[in-house]
Tab-separated table of N, CA and C and ligand atoms in Angstrom:
chain	number	residue	atom	x	y	z
R	1	UNK	N	110.276	102.101	71.515
R	1	UNK	CA	109.213	102.305	72.343
R	1	UNK	C	109.937	102.854	74.011
R	2	UNK	N	108.830	104.119	73.934
R	2	UNK	CA	109.092	104.755	75.355
R	2	UNK	C	108.572	104.204	76.524
R	3	UNK	N	109.302	104.023	77.858
R	3	UNK	CA	108.982	103.434	78.727
R	3	UNK	C	108.107	104.420	79.555
R	4	UNK	N	106.938	104.363	79.771
R	4	UNK	CA	106.162	105.247	80.639
R	4	UNK	C	105.640	104.435	81.894
R	5	UNK	N	106.413	105.260	82.906
R	5	UNK	CA	105.674	104.438	84.267
R	5	UNK	C	104.778	104.999	84.791
R	6	UNK	N	103.681	104.003	85.545
R	6	UNK	CA	102.703	104.192	86.041
R	6	UNK	C	102.596	104.268	87.453
R	7	UNK	N	102.207	105.405	87.743
R	7	UNK	CA	102.248	105.348	89.355
R	7	UNK	C	100.956	105.726	89.790
R	8	UNK	N	100.797	105.517	91.099
R	8	UNK	CA	99.534	105.567	91.817
R	8	UNK	C	99.593	106.950	92.885
R	9	UNK	N	98.691	107.870	92.826
R	9	UNK	CA	98.449	108.789	93.645
R	9	UNK	C	97.199	108.921	94.189
R	10	UNK	N	96.912	109.564	95.126
R	10	UNK	CA	95.698	109.660	96.009
R	10	UNK	C	94.967	110.947	95.355
R	11	UNK	N	93.840	110.772	94.972
R	11	UNK	CA	93.021	112.405	94.410
R	11	UNK	C	92.992	112.937	95.975
R	12	UNK	N	93.306	114.544	95.755
R	12	UNK	CA	93.144	115.467	97.107
R	12	UNK	C	91.955	115.637	97.562
R	13	UNK	N	90.908	115.415	96.816
R	13	UNK	CA	89.463	115.560	96.907
R	13	UNK	C	88.338	114.285	97.615
R	14	UNK	N	88.817	113.072	96.869
R	14	UNK	CA	88.313	112.027	97.210
R	14	UNK	C	88.813	110.734	97.606
R	15	UNK	N	90.217	110.846	97.664
R	15	UNK	CA	91.161	110.327	98.436
R	15	UNK	C	91.155	108.786	97.678
R	16	UNK	N	90.609	108.753	96.394
R	16	UNK	CA	90.758	107.145	95.463
R	16	UNK	C	92.018	107.356	95.357
R	17	UNK	N	92.847	106.189	94.944
R	17	UNK	CA	93.812	106.304	94.246
R	17	UNK	C	93.720	106.225	92.783
R	18	UNK	N	94.661	106.834	92.024
R	18	UNK	CA	94.545	107.384	90.867
R	18	UNK	C	95.506	106.661	90.357
R	19	UNK	N	95.446	105.760	89.240
R	19	UNK	CA	96.683	104.974	88.839
R	19	UNK	C	96.582	105.332	87.245
R	20	UNK	N	97.873	106.045	86.948
R	20	UNK	CA	97.996	106.715	85.662
R	20	UNK	C	99.538	106.962	85.182
R	21	UNK	N	99.641	107.070	84.153
R	21	UNK	CA	101.175	107.225	83.850
R	21	UNK	C	101.650	108.854	84.313
R	22	UNK	N	102.691	108.867	84.794
R	22	UNK	CA	103.521	110.102	84.830
R	22	UNK	C	103.042	111.154	84.085
R	23	UNK	N	102.953	111.246	82.807
R	23	UNK	CA	103.020	112.285	82.036
R	23	UNK	C	101.465	112.695	82.532
R	24	UNK	N	100.267	111.916	82.883
R	24	UNK	CA	99.184	112.209	83.047
R	24	UNK	C	98.886	113.050	84.485
R	25	UNK	N	99.792	112.862	85.210
R	25	UNK	CA	100.213	113.443	86.395
R	25	UNK	C	100.586	115.187	86.005
R	26	UNK	N	101.225	114.964	85.035
R	26	UNK	CA	102.100	116.244	84.964
R	26	UNK	C	101.112	117.112	83.963
R	27	UNK	N	100.308	116.675	83.304
R	27	UNK	CA	99.414	117.545	82.796
R	27	UNK	C	98.726	118.824	83.418
R	28	UNK	N	98.801	120.046	82.783
R	28	UNK	CA	98.466	121.394	83.597
R	28	UNK	C	97.182	121.054	84.313
R	29	UNK	N	96.312	120.170	83.647
R	29	UNK	CA	94.881	120.171	83.964
R	29	UNK	C	94.141	118.918	84.203
R	30	UNK	N	93.995	118.145	84.592
R	30	UNK	CA	93.088	116.786	84.341
R	30	UNK	C	92.174	116.595	85.424
R	31	UNK	N	91.303	115.197	85.064
R	31	UNK	CA	89.901	115.083	85.921
R	31	UNK	C	90.046	113.852	86.859
R	32	UNK	N	90.017	113.874	87.835
R	32	UNK	CA	89.731	112.863	88.829
R	32	UNK	C	88.599	112.075	88.112
R	33	UNK	N	89.441	110.618	87.657
R	33	UNK	CA	88.494	109.736	87.239
R	33	UNK	C	87.404	108.955	88.245
R	34	UNK	N	87.705	109.444	89.572
R	34	UNK	CA	86.631	109.075	90.511
R	34	UNK	C	85.602	110.198	90.851
R	35	UNK	N	85.758	111.172	91.087
R	35	UNK	CA	85.273	112.144	91.658
R	35	UNK	C	84.650	113.234	90.480
R	36	UNK	N	85.510	113.014	89.348
R	36	UNK	CA	85.709	114.207	88.463
R	36	UNK	C	85.842	115.603	88.719
R	37	UNK	N	86.727	115.741	89.666
R	37	UNK	CA	87.084	116.995	90.341
R	37	UNK	C	88.071	117.377	89.496
R	38	UNK	N	88.391	118.571	89.245
R	38	UNK	CA	89.518	119.252	88.396
R	38	UNK	C	90.953	119.022	89.002
R	39	UNK	N	91.637	118.468	88.584
R	39	UNK	CA	92.910	118.622	89.390
R	39	UNK	C	94.090	119.341	88.540
R	40	UNK	N	94.930	120.173	89.259
R	40	UNK	CA	95.982	120.837	88.580
R	40	UNK	C	97.655	120.068	88.709
R	41	UNK	N	98.374	120.279	87.965
R	41	UNK	CA	99.201	119.525	88.141
R	41	UNK	C	100.201	119.997	89.217
R	42	UNK	N	100.309	120.758	89.654
R	42	UNK	CA	100.734	121.782	90.736
R	42	UNK	C	100.436	120.978	92.294
R	43	UNK	N	99.353	119.891	92.332
R	43	UNK	CA	98.839	119.771	93.326
R	43	UNK	C	99.543	118.063	93.429
R	44	UNK	N	100.021	117.732	92.639
R	44	UNK	CA	101.067	116.503	92.843
R	44	UNK	C	102.765	116.914	92.260
R	45	UNK	N	103.029	118.020	92.257
R	45	UNK	CA	104.230	118.563	91.834
R	45	UNK	C	105.183	117.800	92.733
R	46	UNK	N	105.040	117.961	93.804
R	46	UNK	CA	105.800	117.437	95.252
R	46	UNK	C	105.665	115.973	95.280
R	47	UNK	N	104.573	115.441	95.174
R	47	UNK	CA	104.809	113.569	95.092
R	47	UNK	C	105.405	113.400	94.360
R	48	UNK	N	105.403	113.771	92.588
R	48	UNK	CA	105.881	113.297	91.627
R	48	UNK	C	107.737	113.680	91.891
R	49	UNK	N	107.767	114.731	92.140
R	49	UNK	CA	109.351	114.938	92.630
R	49	UNK	C	109.860	113.956	93.633
R	50	UNK	N	109.285	113.531	94.451
R	50	UNK	CA	109.989	112.448	95.367
R	50	UNK	C	109.766	111.114	94.930
R	51	UNK	N	108.719	110.882	93.912
R	51	UNK	CA	108.651	110.006	93.245
R	51	UNK	C	109.831	109.184	91.915
R	52	UNK	N	109.906	110.749	91.502
R	52	UNK	CA	110.964	110.470	90.393
R	52	UNK	C	112.671	110.519	91.178
R	53	UNK	N	112.742	110.845	92.160
R	53	UNK	CA	113.789	110.611	93.042
R	53	UNK	C	114.155	109.443	93.330
R	54	UNK	N	113.027	108.572	93.661
R	54	UNK	CA	112.979	107.660	94.128
R	54	UNK	C	113.408	106.510	92.883
R	55	UNK	N	112.724	107.129	91.888
R	55	UNK	CA	112.809	106.218	90.757
R	55	UNK	C	114.367	105.907	90.025
R	56	UNK	N	115.102	107.411	89.977
R	56	UNK	CA	116.225	107.770	89.954
R	56	UNK	C	117.071	106.680	90.467
R	57	UNK	N	116.869	106.819	91.704
R	57	UNK	CA	117.804	105.887	92.852
R	57	UNK	C	117.667	104.270	92.511
R	58	UNK	N	116.366	103.853	92.101
R	58	UNK	CA	116.116	102.480	91.748
R	58	UNK	C	117.030	102.231	90.824
R	59	UNK	N	116.960	102.929	89.536
R	59	UNK	CA	117.492	102.871	88.280
R	59	UNK	C	119.312	102.810	88.563
R	60	UNK	N	119.936	103.848	89.388
R	60	UNK	CA	121.046	103.789	89.568
R	60	UNK	C	121.339	102.492	90.362
R	61	UNK	N	120.371	102.132	90.833
R	61	UNK	CA	120.930	100.487	91.682
R	61	UNK	C	120.945	99.220	90.655
R	62	UNK	N	120.031	99.457	89.528
R	62	UNK	CA	120.045	98.657	88.303
R	62	UNK	C	121.197	98.897	87.704
R	63	UNK	N	121.544	99.774	87.529
R	63	UNK	CA	122.599	100.019	86.470
R	63	UNK	C	124.028	99.455	87.510
R	64	UNK	N	124.022	99.844	88.450
R	64	UNK	CA	125.310	99.399	89.127
R	64	UNK	C	125.436	98.146	89.528
R	65	UNK	N	124.310	97.505	89.561
R	65	UNK	CA	124.180	96.047	90.051
R	65	UNK	C	124.049	96.057	91.559
R	66	UNK	N	124.858	94.694	91.793
R	66	UNK	CA	125.062	94.069	92.931
R	66	UNK	C	126.214	95.159	93.763
R	67	UNK	N	126.150	95.385	94.893
R	67	UNK	CA	127.406	95.807	95.431
R	67	UNK	C	128.232	94.842	95.763
R	68	UNK	N	129.718	95.399	95.315
R	68	UNK	CA	130.739	94.554	95.458
R	68	UNK	C	130.804	93.713	96.816
R	69	UNK	N	131.381	92.424	96.750
R	69	UNK	CA	131.235	91.506	97.893
R	69	UNK	C	132.453	92.090	98.539
R	70	UNK	N	132.908	92.098	99.553
R	70	UNK	CA	134.342	92.440	100.256
R	70	UNK	C	134.819	90.819	100.351
R	71	UNK	N	136.101	91.201	100.123
R	71	UNK	CA	137.038	90.184	99.992
R	71	UNK	C	137.221	89.266	101.554
R	72	UNK	N	137.396	88.238	101.610
R	72	UNK	CA	137.227	87.469	102.981
R	72	UNK	C	138.737	87.928	103.545
R	73	UNK	N	139.720	88.136	102.675
R	73	UNK	CA	141.360	88.095	103.008
R	73	UNK	C	141.921	86.751	103.715
R	74	UNK	N	141.726	85.798	103.418
R	74	UNK	CA	141.782	84.499	104.038
R	74	UNK	C	142.553	84.016	103.084
R	75	UNK	N	141.827	83.479	102.141
R	75	UNK	CA	142.711	82.870	101.002
R	75	UNK	C	143.559	83.488	100.031
R	76	UNK	N	144.594	83.338	99.505
R	76	UNK	CA	145.029	83.825	98.322
R	76	UNK	C	144.420	83.858	97.161
R	77	UNK	N	143.780	82.565	96.825
R	77	UNK	CA	142.882	82.648	95.892
R	77	UNK	C	141.379	83.507	95.692
R	78	UNK	N	141.668	84.010	96.769
R	78	UNK	CA	140.060	84.761	96.777
R	78	UNK	C	140.233	86.093	96.567
R	79	UNK	N	141.102	86.784	96.441
R	79	UNK	CA	141.204	88.446	95.908
R	79	UNK	C	142.004	88.662	94.552
R	80	UNK	N	142.361	87.295	94.260
R	80	UNK	CA	143.060	87.430	92.979
R	80	UNK	C	143.431	88.703	92.061
T	1	LIG	ZN1	89.079	112.342	93.224
């Protein structure tokens, strides 16, 4: 199953937030569900690029897990 993240971006015409899948915003042409104005993918490309950067950073964090806790250095059993 393909994981399709849903994101919410504001329509440049009516300022309604549109909650759709990433690929929806990447379509060459789509229509705002609120005001039915035509939306070109270029209108969202900068926002999407930022979102994808954020998502990549989040995934990296998930993969790397918790940052390693630094050793207190006080006990010999601590650092093993
Ligand atoms: Zn709209």
